[in-house]
């Protein structure tokens, strides 16, 4: 039996019917350093393009396996909508990679490692039907819930990151990030609700959070170092923790303090994603996003 409390009643007022949006972004005018005068912060965010295609395809693969375990029709509809949105996110970030390659930064050596992680290390294993196979499925469902806590955190951050506008960030890249971030806020409760529905064990939630957090930190620092060291426009590109702290203080990246505070938030027994972020704000951005509206603001 789950030892996690049920979702709050206020969730009903936040619920929306999830639909994938057909988006279009033109990259021909986006420079490699799309955040002027700050290649480190720009590349720190660029790591999303390396991680998300493989990661979100993995989400879709795992969730298709868990669909037969869902006994609530509304949750099933939410998961189907989530799958559609995540598939579109993977495709949209995939489209950035050829543009980076045209600008002289080939991401293939790094993305090959990410593909191995999700397809092999976290992929399906040769397990006999029964408890072992079910255990591995539940582990991955719980891990996705932990990762989605951070994607929703990042989505809420980028929707409110006014410093990116003030610094003159490329509008197409900013629209991609905010469209994606808004959809992460919009569907922020689905992964956690699914975990509660099919398992909800608090020990598993803590354990898989630790795994997901360590993996994200490891992959992100490797990704930003890869970008900085291979950037053809930098003479001696370096990445450091000090640069990350400084960018967070300046508002062009999430602050270390905010990220640290998100840890006990997720690990609280009373946590639910509906307590964070604004569905109304996300919906307002999605209604105005050029990429989600044929390239023209309505």
Short mmCIF file of C-alpha atoms in Angstrom, two decimals:
data_model
loop_
_atom_site.label_atom_id
_atom_site.label_comp_id
_atom_site.label_asym_id
_atom_site.label_seq_id
_atom_site.Cartn_x
_atom_site.Cartn_y
_atom_site.Cartn_z
CA UNK A 1 0.00 0.00 0.00
CA UNK A 2 1.21 3.51 -0.77
CA UNK A 3 2.46 5.55 2.18
CA UNK A 4 2.28 8.77 0.14
CA UNK A 5 -0.64 11.16 0.71
CA UNK A 6 -3.18 11.61 -2.07
CA UNK A 7 -3.07 14.58 -4.42
CA UNK A 8 -4.64 17.74 -2.99
CA UNK A 9 -8.23 18.52 -3.84
CA UNK A 10 -7.09 21.82 -5.37
CA UNK A 11 -5.59 19.85 -8.24
CA UNK A 12 -8.98 19.65 -9.97
CA UNK A 13 -8.96 23.38 -10.65
CA UNK A 14 -5.49 23.08 -12.26
CA UNK A 15 -6.36 20.18 -14.55
CA UNK A 16 -6.21 20.74 -18.30
CA UNK A 17 -6.67 18.34 -21.19
CA UNK A 18 -3.17 17.75 -22.52
CA UNK A 19 -2.62 17.94 -26.25
CA UNK A 20 0.64 17.91 -28.23
CA UNK A 21 1.13 21.11 -30.19
CA UNK A 22 2.58 21.19 -33.67
CA UNK A 23 5.45 23.65 -33.38
CA UNK A 24 7.86 25.15 -35.86
CA UNK A 25 11.12 26.97 -35.19
CA UNK A 26 13.42 28.44 -37.82
CA UNK A 27 17.07 28.29 -36.76
CA UNK A 28 18.75 29.99 -39.71
CA UNK A 29 19.27 33.29 -37.85
CA UNK A 30 20.18 31.89 -34.43
CA UNK A 31 23.89 32.38 -33.59
CA UNK A 32 25.98 29.83 -31.72
CA UNK A 33 26.23 32.27 -28.81
CA UNK A 34 22.51 32.98 -28.69
CA UNK A 35 22.89 34.64 -25.28
CA UNK A 36 25.20 37.58 -26.10
CA UNK A 37 28.49 37.86 -24.20
CA UNK A 38 27.82 34.76 -22.07
CA UNK A 39 28.76 31.55 -23.89
CA UNK A 40 28.89 29.58 -20.62
CA UNK A 41 25.26 30.28 -19.64
CA UNK A 42 24.11 29.70 -23.21
CA UNK A 43 25.91 26.37 -23.39
CA UNK A 44 24.64 25.39 -19.95
CA UNK A 45 21.14 25.71 -21.38
CA UNK A 46 22.21 24.11 -24.68
CA UNK A 47 22.82 20.87 -22.77
CA UNK A 48 19.03 20.48 -22.89
CA UNK A 49 19.32 19.83 -26.62
CA UNK A 50 21.74 16.98 -25.90
CA UNK A 51 19.81 15.33 -23.07
CA UNK A 52 16.16 15.81 -23.91
CA UNK A 53 15.70 13.97 -27.21
CA UNK A 54 16.97 10.64 -25.84
CA UNK A 55 15.51 11.23 -22.38
CA UNK A 56 12.02 12.10 -23.58
CA UNK A 57 11.94 9.22 -26.05
CA UNK A 58 12.78 7.04 -23.04
CA UNK A 59 9.86 8.59 -21.12
CA UNK A 60 7.54 7.69 -23.98
CA UNK A 61 8.87 4.13 -24.17
CA UNK A 62 8.43 3.51 -20.44
CA UNK A 63 4.97 5.08 -20.30
CA UNK A 64 3.69 2.96 -23.16
CA UNK A 65 4.64 -0.06 -21.04
CA UNK A 66 2.85 1.27 -17.95
CA UNK A 67 -0.43 2.14 -19.72
CA UNK A 68 -1.98 -1.32 -19.02
CA UNK A 69 -1.45 -0.72 -15.27
CA UNK A 70 -3.55 2.48 -15.21
CA UNK A 71 -7.03 1.96 -13.79
CA UNK A 72 -8.21 5.58 -13.79
CA UNK A 73 -9.52 6.84 -17.13
CA UNK A 74 -8.69 10.50 -16.57
CA UNK A 75 -5.14 9.64 -15.55
CA UNK A 76 -4.85 7.43 -18.62
CA UNK A 77 -5.92 10.37 -20.80
CA UNK A 78 -3.36 12.59 -19.04
CA UNK A 79 -0.59 10.04 -19.65
CA UNK A 80 -1.53 9.73 -23.33
CA UNK A 81 -1.41 13.54 -23.63
CA UNK A 82 1.91 13.59 -21.77
CA UNK A 83 3.34 11.02 -24.21
CA UNK A 84 2.32 13.20 -27.15
CA UNK A 85 3.85 16.33 -25.68
CA UNK A 86 7.11 14.61 -24.73
CA UNK A 87 7.48 13.14 -28.23
CA UNK A 88 7.11 16.65 -29.68
CA UNK A 89 9.69 18.02 -27.21
CA UNK A 90 12.20 15.38 -28.30
CA UNK A 91 11.67 16.22 -31.98
CA UNK A 92 11.93 19.99 -31.44
CA UNK A 93 15.23 19.76 -29.54
CA UNK A 94 16.55 17.22 -32.05
CA UNK A 95 16.08 19.86 -34.75
CA UNK A 96 18.56 22.17 -33.01
CA UNK A 97 21.44 19.69 -33.27
CA UNK A 98 22.02 19.95 -37.07
CA UNK A 99 22.08 23.74 -36.69
CA UNK A 100 24.78 23.48 -34.01
CA UNK A 101 26.75 21.21 -36.32
CA UNK A 102 26.46 23.74 -39.16
CA UNK A 103 27.89 26.36 -36.81
CA UNK A 104 30.93 24.17 -36.17
CA UNK A 105 29.95 22.37 -32.97
CA UNK A 106 29.21 18.70 -33.66
CA UNK A 107 27.29 17.24 -30.69
CA UNK A 108 27.45 13.61 -31.91
CA UNK A 109 30.23 12.37 -29.56
CA UNK A 110 28.22 13.46 -26.53
CA UNK A 111 24.74 12.46 -27.75
CA UNK A 112 26.05 8.95 -28.45
CA UNK A 113 26.86 8.61 -24.74
CA UNK A 114 23.43 9.93 -23.74
CA UNK A 115 21.73 7.50 -26.13
CA UNK A 116 23.65 4.63 -24.53
CA UNK A 117 22.57 5.71 -21.05
CA UNK A 118 18.86 5.78 -21.82
CA UNK A 119 18.69 2.92 -24.31
CA UNK A 120 21.03 0.46 -22.58
CA UNK A 121 21.56 1.35 -18.93
CA UNK A 122 17.97 2.49 -18.32
CA UNK A 123 16.36 0.51 -21.10
CA UNK A 124 14.47 -2.76 -21.03
CA UNK A 125 16.30 -5.64 -19.45
CA UNK A 126 16.06 -9.34 -20.13
CA UNK A 127 13.97 -10.16 -17.09
CA UNK A 128 11.42 -12.94 -16.71
CA UNK A 129 7.78 -11.87 -16.46
CA UNK A 130 6.74 -11.33 -12.88
CA UNK A 131 8.12 -9.45 -9.90
CA UNK A 132 11.56 -8.57 -11.29
CA UNK A 133 10.17 -7.06 -14.50
CA UNK A 134 7.47 -5.18 -12.57
CA UNK A 135 10.08 -3.87 -10.10
CA UNK A 136 12.21 -2.45 -12.93
CA UNK A 137 9.18 -0.81 -14.53
CA UNK A 138 8.20 0.84 -11.22
CA UNK A 139 11.78 2.03 -10.66
CA UNK A 140 11.73 3.81 -13.99
CA UNK A 141 8.27 5.29 -13.41
CA UNK A 142 9.51 6.71 -10.10
CA UNK A 143 12.69 8.01 -11.73
CA UNK A 144 10.66 9.84 -14.38
CA UNK A 145 8.59 11.48 -11.63
CA UNK A 146 11.80 12.77 -10.04
CA UNK A 147 13.16 14.05 -13.36
CA UNK A 148 9.85 15.75 -14.12
CA UNK A 149 10.13 17.62 -10.83
CA UNK A 150 13.24 19.27 -12.24
CA UNK A 151 11.87 19.83 -15.74
CA UNK A 152 8.89 21.61 -14.17
CA UNK A 153 11.27 23.60 -11.97
CA UNK A 154 13.25 24.65 -15.04
CA UNK A 155 10.06 25.39 -16.97
CA UNK A 156 8.80 27.69 -14.25
CA UNK A 157 12.21 29.36 -14.08
CA UNK A 158 12.51 30.08 -17.80
CA UNK A 159 8.97 31.50 -17.96
CA UNK A 160 10.04 34.04 -15.36
CA UNK A 161 13.67 34.60 -16.41
CA UNK A 162 13.37 38.23 -17.48
CA UNK A 163 17.14 38.65 -17.44
CA UNK A 164 17.36 36.54 -20.60
CA UNK A 165 15.20 39.12 -22.39
CA UNK A 166 17.22 41.99 -20.97
CA UNK A 167 20.45 40.38 -22.18
CA UNK A 168 19.08 40.13 -25.74
CA UNK A 169 18.70 36.36 -25.97
CA UNK A 170 17.87 35.07 -29.44
CA UNK A 171 14.05 35.18 -29.71
CA UNK A 172 13.72 31.80 -31.46
CA UNK A 173 15.78 29.96 -28.85
CA UNK A 174 13.93 31.74 -26.08
CA UNK A 175 10.59 30.77 -27.62
CA UNK A 176 11.64 27.11 -27.86
CA UNK A 177 12.71 27.11 -24.22
CA UNK A 178 9.56 28.85 -23.02
CA UNK A 179 7.18 26.77 -25.14
CA UNK A 180 8.81 23.64 -23.73
CA UNK A 181 8.91 25.09 -20.23
CA UNK A 182 5.23 26.06 -20.38
CA UNK A 183 4.24 22.54 -21.37
CA UNK A 184 6.36 21.14 -18.54
CA UNK A 185 4.44 23.36 -16.13
CA UNK A 186 1.15 22.41 -17.80
CA UNK A 187 1.72 18.67 -17.33
CA UNK A 188 3.84 18.93 -14.15
CA UNK A 189 1.55 16.67 -12.09
CA UNK A 190 1.16 13.76 -14.52
CA UNK A 191 4.36 11.83 -13.78
CA UNK A 192 3.94 12.14 -10.03
CA UNK A 193 0.25 11.21 -10.17
CA UNK A 194 1.12 8.17 -12.25
CA UNK A 195 3.75 7.12 -9.73
CA UNK A 196 1.22 7.49 -6.89
CA UNK A 197 -1.32 5.47 -8.85
CA UNK A 198 0.86 2.48 -9.71
CA UNK A 199 3.16 2.42 -6.66
CA UNK A 200 3.69 5.49 -4.47
CA UNK A 201 6.21 3.91 -2.12
CA UNK A 202 8.06 6.70 -0.31
CA UNK A 203 11.32 4.76 -0.04
CA UNK A 204 11.33 4.26 -3.80
CA UNK A 205 10.61 7.95 -4.31
CA UNK A 206 13.67 8.93 -2.23
CA UNK A 207 15.95 6.32 -3.79
CA UNK A 208 15.07 7.13 -7.39
CA UNK A 209 15.30 10.86 -6.68
CA UNK A 210 18.89 10.32 -5.59
CA UNK A 211 19.67 8.33 -8.72
CA UNK A 212 18.03 10.89 -11.02
CA UNK A 213 19.66 13.89 -9.32
CA UNK A 214 23.16 12.42 -9.46
CA UNK A 215 22.71 11.38 -13.10
CA UNK A 216 21.49 14.85 -14.10
CA UNK A 217 24.37 16.61 -12.34
CA UNK A 218 26.89 14.24 -13.92
CA UNK A 219 25.46 14.55 -17.43
CA UNK A 220 24.99 18.31 -17.23
CA UNK A 221 28.54 19.10 -16.13
CA UNK A 222 29.92 16.80 -18.82
CA UNK A 223 27.67 18.42 -21.40
CA UNK A 224 28.64 22.01 -20.64
CA UNK A 225 32.33 21.09 -20.57
CA UNK A 226 31.92 19.39 -23.95
CA UNK A 227 30.32 22.50 -25.42
CA UNK A 228 32.85 24.93 -23.97
CA UNK A 229 35.87 22.84 -24.99
CA UNK A 230 34.59 22.28 -28.55
CA UNK A 231 33.14 25.72 -29.23
CA UNK A 232 34.97 26.93 -32.38
CA UNK A 233 34.51 30.56 -31.36
CA UNK A 234 36.31 30.18 -28.01
CA UNK A 235 40.09 30.10 -27.81
CA UNK A 236 40.30 28.30 -24.47
CA UNK A 237 36.78 27.41 -23.41
CA UNK A 238 36.44 26.30 -19.82
CA UNK A 239 33.48 25.49 -17.59
CA UNK A 240 33.55 25.82 -13.83
CA UNK A 241 31.23 25.69 -10.84
CA UNK A 242 32.08 29.33 -10.12
CA UNK A 243 30.69 30.32 -13.52
CA UNK A 244 27.50 28.47 -12.71
CA UNK A 245 27.14 30.25 -9.36
CA UNK A 246 27.78 33.64 -10.95
CA UNK A 247 25.28 33.05 -13.76
CA UNK A 248 22.67 32.03 -11.19
CA UNK A 249 23.23 35.22 -9.20
CA UNK A 250 22.86 37.24 -12.40
CA UNK A 251 19.58 35.55 -13.31
CA UNK A 252 20.62 33.93 -16.59
CA UNK A 253 20.57 30.47 -14.98
CA UNK A 254 18.61 29.10 -12.02
CA UNK A 255 20.33 29.98 -8.76
CA UNK A 256 22.11 27.32 -6.74
CA UNK A 257 19.96 28.28 -3.75
CA UNK A 258 16.71 27.74 -5.61
CA UNK A 259 17.91 24.38 -6.87
CA UNK A 260 18.97 23.33 -3.38
CA UNK A 261 15.58 24.33 -1.95
CA UNK A 262 13.85 22.17 -4.55
CA UNK A 263 15.36 19.04 -2.99
CA UNK A 264 13.48 19.00 0.36
CA UNK A 265 10.40 20.18 -1.52
CA UNK A 266 10.31 16.99 -3.59
CA UNK A 267 11.26 14.77 -0.65
CA UNK A 268 8.53 16.15 1.61
CA UNK A 269 5.80 13.61 2.30
CA UNK A 270 3.22 16.32 1.59
CA UNK A 271 4.71 17.24 -1.81
CA UNK A 272 2.57 17.49 -4.91
CA UNK A 273 3.62 19.24 -8.15
CA UNK A 274 0.41 21.28 -8.28
CA UNK A 275 1.79 23.30 -5.36
CA UNK A 276 4.41 24.86 -7.66
CA UNK A 277 4.24 26.79 -10.91
CA UNK A 278 1.24 28.42 -12.54
CA UNK A 279 -0.97 26.68 -15.07
CA UNK A 280 -2.50 30.05 -16.00
CA UNK A 281 0.92 31.52 -16.74
CA UNK A 282 1.85 28.49 -18.83
CA UNK A 283 -1.40 28.69 -20.79
CA UNK A 284 -0.89 32.40 -21.44
CA UNK A 285 2.56 31.79 -22.88
CA UNK A 286 1.39 28.88 -25.03
CA UNK A 287 -1.35 31.07 -26.47
CA UNK A 288 1.25 33.67 -27.47
CA UNK A 289 4.22 31.48 -28.48
CA UNK A 290 5.24 32.16 -32.09
CA UNK A 291 6.58 28.62 -32.51
CA UNK A 292 3.33 27.10 -31.28
CA UNK A 293 1.19 29.40 -33.42
CA UNK A 294 2.65 29.11 -36.89
CA UNK A 295 5.43 31.59 -36.24
CA UNK A 296 3.03 34.51 -35.76
CA UNK A 297 1.74 35.90 -32.50
CA UNK A 298 -2.07 35.67 -32.36
#
